[in-house]
Structure formats: structure tokens, C-alpha cells
Amino acid sequence: MKTLQELIMDLPPELQSEVRDFVEFLLAKRAQGTSPNPSLSWWGGAQALREQFSSVDLQHQANEWRIQSALGGNDVSRRQ
């Protein structure tokens, strides 16, 4: 069985670059960690948005922000 390094070396350079990017993403994600006791300080904070957006709209927007963050994007503003 080949080692991980050997498998990566068998890939073409462009895929090796993708592997590097993915590993860096995983390391950054791990370094951020998660809070052992989540805070509920946000509770009720989105009530002003209730008339403007549905809960589904907000879920979709939050998902887009997560994807952008994972891909290294920094624009987390709502698309209009």
C-alpha cells in the first residue's frame, strides 16, 4: 500500500495543488475549533428581519456565507 505522500506524488501538478489547498483548508478549520459551550447571545437578534426574509431565505444565505468562507471568499454581503 502506497503512503499518502506517494499517492500525492503520482498526481499531476494541478491536482497536487488542489490537495495542498484542501489540506490547508482542513488545518485552518481545525485551528479555528468550536466553542464547547455555544452562546445564545444572538437570541432574538434577527426579529427585525422577520418581515423582510423568511427563515428559508436566511438559511440559504447562511449556507452561501459558509461556502464563501470555506473557499476563501471575503464578501459575505447579501446578494440583491
Tab-separated table of N, CA and C in Angstrom:
chain	number	residue	atom	x	y	z
A	1	MET	N	0.843	-1.176	0.000
A	1	MET	CA	0.000	0.000	0.000
A	1	MET	C	0.895	1.247	0.000
A	2	LYS	N	0.573	2.200	-0.893
A	2	LYS	CA	1.364	3.419	-1.006
A	2	LYS	C	1.055	4.368	0.153
A	3	THR	N	2.056	5.154	0.508
A	3	THR	CA	1.849	6.174	1.532
A	3	THR	C	1.075	7.338	0.916
A	4	LEU	N	0.561	8.185	1.762
A	4	LEU	CA	-0.164	9.362	1.280
A	4	LEU	C	0.741	10.228	0.409
A	5	GLN	N	1.965	10.406	0.838
A	5	GLN	CA	2.907	11.211	0.063
A	5	GLN	C	3.138	10.605	-1.322
A	6	GLU	N	3.272	9.298	-1.401
A	6	GLU	CA	3.469	8.636	-2.696
A	6	GLU	C	2.246	8.810	-3.593
A	7	LEU	N	1.070	8.691	-3.019
A	7	LEU	CA	-0.157	8.879	-3.803
A	7	LEU	C	-0.236	10.298	-4.356
A	8	ILE	N	0.103	11.265	-3.519
A	8	ILE	CA	0.066	12.663	-3.965
A	8	ILE	C	1.082	12.894	-5.073
A	9	MET	N	2.258	12.307	-4.945
A	9	MET	CA	3.298	12.480	-5.963
A	9	MET	C	2.898	11.853	-7.295
A	10	ASP	N	1.992	10.887	-7.282
A	10	ASP	CA	1.507	10.269	-8.521
A	10	ASP	C	0.524	11.172	-9.270
A	11	LEU	N	0.012	12.196	-8.601
A	11	LEU	CA	-0.954	13.102	-9.226
A	11	LEU	C	-0.239	14.125	-10.101
A	12	PRO	N	-0.942	14.647	-11.123
A	12	PRO	CA	-0.365	15.735	-11.914
A	12	PRO	C	-0.256	17.001	-11.043
A	13	PRO	N	0.628	17.928	-11.412
A	13	PRO	CA	0.877	19.119	-10.591
A	13	PRO	C	-0.376	19.916	-10.221
A	14	GLU	N	-1.321	20.051	-11.150
A	14	GLU	CA	-2.520	20.845	-10.836
A	14	GLU	C	-3.364	20.176	-9.752
A	15	LEU	N	-3.399	18.847	-9.739
A	15	LEU	CA	-4.138	18.144	-8.686
A	15	LEU	C	-3.361	18.148	-7.370
A	16	GLN	N	-2.033	18.135	-7.439
A	16	GLN	CA	-1.233	18.266	-6.224
A	16	GLN	C	-1.523	19.608	-5.556
A	17	SER	N	-1.697	20.635	-6.379
A	17	SER	CA	-2.029	21.961	-5.853
A	17	SER	C	-3.391	21.945	-5.159
A	18	GLU	N	-4.352	21.234	-5.739
A	18	GLU	CA	-5.673	21.118	-5.114
A	18	GLU	C	-5.591	20.380	-3.786
A	19	VAL	N	-4.766	19.346	-3.730
A	19	VAL	CA	-4.582	18.602	-2.479
A	19	VAL	C	-3.998	19.534	-1.423
A	20	ARG	N	-2.994	20.320	-1.801
A	20	ARG	CA	-2.385	21.270	-0.862
A	20	ARG	C	-3.435	22.260	-0.350
A	21	ASP	N	-4.240	22.811	-1.256
A	21	ASP	CA	-5.282	23.760	-0.855
A	21	ASP	C	-6.260	23.117	0.121
A	22	PHE	N	-6.641	21.878	-0.155
A	22	PHE	CA	-7.593	21.192	0.711
A	22	PHE	C	-6.994	20.932	2.092
A	23	VAL	N	-5.746	20.512	2.120
A	23	VAL	CA	-5.086	20.258	3.410
A	23	VAL	C	-4.972	21.558	4.203
A	24	GLU	N	-4.620	22.662	3.536
A	24	GLU	CA	-4.539	23.952	4.227
A	24	GLU	C	-5.906	24.363	4.760
A	25	PHE	N	-6.963	24.110	3.995
A	25	PHE	CA	-8.325	24.392	4.453
A	25	PHE	C	-8.642	23.583	5.704
A	26	LEU	N	-8.331	22.284	5.683
A	26	LEU	CA	-8.604	21.427	6.844
A	26	LEU	C	-7.828	21.886	8.075
A	27	LEU	N	-6.579	22.281	7.884
A	27	LEU	CA	-5.776	22.755	9.011
A	27	LEU	C	-6.336	24.053	9.584
A	28	ALA	N	-6.758	24.962	8.710
A	28	ALA	CA	-7.339	26.223	9.178
A	28	ALA	C	-8.645	25.970	9.913
A	29	LYS	N	-9.442	25.063	9.386
A	29	LYS	CA	-10.720	24.720	10.013
A	29	LYS	C	-10.482	24.122	11.397
A	30	ARG	N	-9.496	23.265	11.492
A	30	ARG	CA	-9.168	22.628	12.774
A	30	ARG	C	-8.645	23.655	13.772
A	31	ALA	N	-7.843	24.610	13.285
A	31	ALA	CA	-7.265	25.629	14.164
A	31	ALA	C	-8.342	26.537	14.742
A	32	GLN	N	-9.415	26.782	13.973
A	32	GLN	CA	-10.499	27.635	14.454
A	32	GLN	C	-11.232	26.968	15.599
A	33	GLY	N	-11.412	25.673	15.489
A	33	GLY	CA	-12.097	24.927	16.542
A	33	GLY	C	-13.528	25.388	16.735
A	34	THR	N	-14.144	24.861	17.756
A	34	THR	CA	-15.506	25.253	18.083
A	34	THR	C	-15.590	25.535	19.564
A	35	SER	N	-16.506	26.358	19.927
A	35	SER	CA	-16.720	26.693	21.329
A	35	SER	C	-17.407	25.519	22.020
A	36	PRO	N	-16.890	25.056	23.155
A	36	PRO	CA	-17.529	23.927	23.832
A	36	PRO	C	-18.921	24.265	24.365
A	37	ASN	N	-19.151	25.514	24.710
A	37	ASN	CA	-20.453	25.952	25.213
A	37	ASN	C	-20.977	27.066	24.322
A	38	PRO	N	-21.856	26.753	23.378
A	38	PRO	CA	-22.346	27.785	22.462
A	38	PRO	C	-23.063	28.905	23.205
A	39	SER	N	-22.868	30.098	22.702
A	39	SER	CA	-23.500	31.276	23.287
A	39	SER	C	-24.838	31.522	22.600
A	40	LEU	N	-25.821	31.928	23.360
A	40	LEU	CA	-27.126	32.267	22.784
A	40	LEU	C	-27.348	33.776	22.822
A	41	SER	N	-26.262	34.544	22.782
A	41	SER	CA	-26.369	35.999	22.857
A	41	SER	C	-27.090	36.586	21.645
A	42	TRP	N	-27.181	35.823	20.568
A	42	TRP	CA	-27.840	36.285	19.347
A	42	TRP	C	-29.355	36.119	19.423
A	43	TRP	N	-29.847	35.398	20.420
A	43	TRP	CA	-31.264	35.055	20.520
A	43	TRP	C	-32.144	36.290	20.339
A	44	GLY	N	-33.033	36.256	19.385
A	44	GLY	CA	-33.950	37.368	19.121
A	44	GLY	C	-33.341	38.466	18.275
A	45	GLY	N	-32.078	38.344	17.927
A	45	GLY	CA	-31.394	39.394	17.188
A	45	GLY	C	-31.867	39.562	15.757
A	46	ALA	N	-32.515	38.558	15.196
A	46	ALA	CA	-32.957	38.628	13.801
A	46	ALA	C	-34.442	38.959	13.678
A	47	GLN	N	-35.073	39.346	14.770
A	47	GLN	CA	-36.512	39.628	14.710
A	47	GLN	C	-36.844	40.754	13.746
A	48	ALA	N	-35.948	41.725	13.614
A	48	ALA	CA	-36.192	42.841	12.705
A	48	ALA	C	-36.221	42.371	11.249
A	49	LEU	N	-35.611	41.232	10.969
A	49	LEU	CA	-35.563	40.713	9.601
A	49	LEU	C	-36.758	39.828	9.271
A	50	ARG	N	-37.595	39.552	10.261
A	50	ARG	CA	-38.707	38.616	10.086
A	50	ARG	C	-39.647	39.037	8.961
A	51	GLU	N	-39.891	40.326	8.828
A	51	GLU	CA	-40.809	40.806	7.785
A	51	GLU	C	-40.156	40.815	6.405
A	52	GLN	N	-38.843	40.928	6.379
A	52	GLN	CA	-38.128	41.059	5.114
A	52	GLN	C	-37.697	39.713	4.525
A	53	PHE	N	-37.338	38.748	5.384
A	53	PHE	CA	-36.808	37.470	4.921
A	53	PHE	C	-37.501	36.318	5.631
A	54	SER	N	-37.702	35.224	4.902
A	54	SER	CA	-38.234	34.017	5.542
A	54	SER	C	-37.074	33.257	6.183
A	55	SER	N	-37.394	32.310	7.039
A	55	SER	CA	-36.337	31.511	7.664
A	55	SER	C	-35.566	30.723	6.608
A	56	VAL	N	-36.242	30.310	5.552
A	56	VAL	CA	-35.572	29.576	4.471
A	56	VAL	C	-34.583	30.491	3.751
A	57	ASP	N	-34.988	31.757	3.497
A	57	ASP	CA	-34.070	32.719	2.881
A	57	ASP	C	-32.805	32.867	3.719
A	58	LEU	N	-32.985	32.997	5.027
A	58	LEU	CA	-31.841	33.175	5.919
A	58	LEU	C	-30.965	31.927	5.964
A	59	GLN	N	-31.576	30.745	5.910
A	59	GLN	CA	-30.800	29.506	5.889
A	59	GLN	C	-29.959	29.417	4.620
A	60	HIS	N	-30.560	29.788	3.490
A	60	HIS	CA	-29.822	29.754	2.224
A	60	HIS	C	-28.663	30.750	2.255
A	61	GLN	N	-28.916	31.943	2.796
A	61	GLN	CA	-27.859	32.947	2.857
A	61	GLN	C	-26.731	32.492	3.777
A	62	ALA	N	-27.074	31.918	4.921
A	62	ALA	CA	-26.049	31.421	5.844
A	62	ALA	C	-25.214	30.334	5.173
A	63	ASN	N	-25.854	29.475	4.396
A	63	ASN	CA	-25.128	28.423	3.681
A	63	ASN	C	-24.175	29.027	2.654
A	64	GLU	N	-24.617	30.052	1.942
A	64	GLU	CA	-23.747	30.717	0.968
A	64	GLU	C	-22.535	31.323	1.667
A	65	TRP	N	-22.759	31.932	2.837
A	65	TRP	CA	-21.642	32.516	3.590
A	65	TRP	C	-20.651	31.442	4.002
A	66	ARG	N	-21.159	30.286	4.435
A	66	ARG	CA	-20.265	29.192	4.828
A	66	ARG	C	-19.423	28.730	3.642
A	67	ILE	N	-20.056	28.599	2.485
A	67	ILE	CA	-19.340	28.157	1.283
A	67	ILE	C	-18.280	29.179	0.901
A	68	GLN	N	-18.641	30.471	0.898
A	68	GLN	CA	-17.683	31.519	0.558
A	68	GLN	C	-16.513	31.517	1.531
A	69	SER	N	-16.815	31.345	2.805
A	69	SER	CA	-15.763	31.313	3.820
A	69	SER	C	-14.836	30.125	3.594
A	70	ALA	N	-15.410	28.978	3.277
A	70	ALA	CA	-14.608	27.775	3.052
A	70	ALA	C	-13.732	27.913	1.814
A	71	LEU	N	-14.220	28.649	0.822
A	71	LEU	CA	-13.466	28.832	-0.414
A	71	LEU	C	-12.513	30.018	-0.340
A	72	GLY	N	-12.481	30.677	0.808
A	72	GLY	CA	-11.561	31.793	0.977
A	72	GLY	C	-12.129	33.122	0.546
A	73	GLY	N	-13.415	33.169	0.228
A	73	GLY	CA	-14.040	34.434	-0.139
A	73	GLY	C	-14.214	35.309	1.078
A	74	ASN	N	-14.266	36.613	0.861
A	74	ASN	CA	-14.444	37.503	1.997
A	74	ASN	C	-15.666	38.394	1.857
A	75	ASP	N	-16.418	38.252	0.790
A	75	ASP	CA	-17.622	39.053	0.607
A	75	ASP	C	-18.802	38.284	1.170
A	76	VAL	N	-19.258	38.692	2.344
A	76	VAL	CA	-20.373	37.998	2.978
A	76	VAL	C	-21.632	38.857	2.960
A	77	SER	N	-21.678	39.825	2.052
A	77	SER	CA	-22.865	40.667	1.960
A	77	SER	C	-23.962	39.927	1.209
A	78	ARG	N	-25.191	40.277	1.491
A	78	ARG	CA	-26.331	39.635	0.837
A	78	ARG	C	-26.423	40.108	-0.598
A	79	ARG	N	-26.579	39.142	-1.510
A	79	ARG	CA	-26.761	39.490	-2.921
A	79	ARG	C	-28.150	40.059	-3.107
A	80	GLN	N	-28.254	41.119	-3.865
A	80	GLN	CA	-29.557	41.755	-4.086
A	80	GLN	C	-29.964	41.613	-5.524
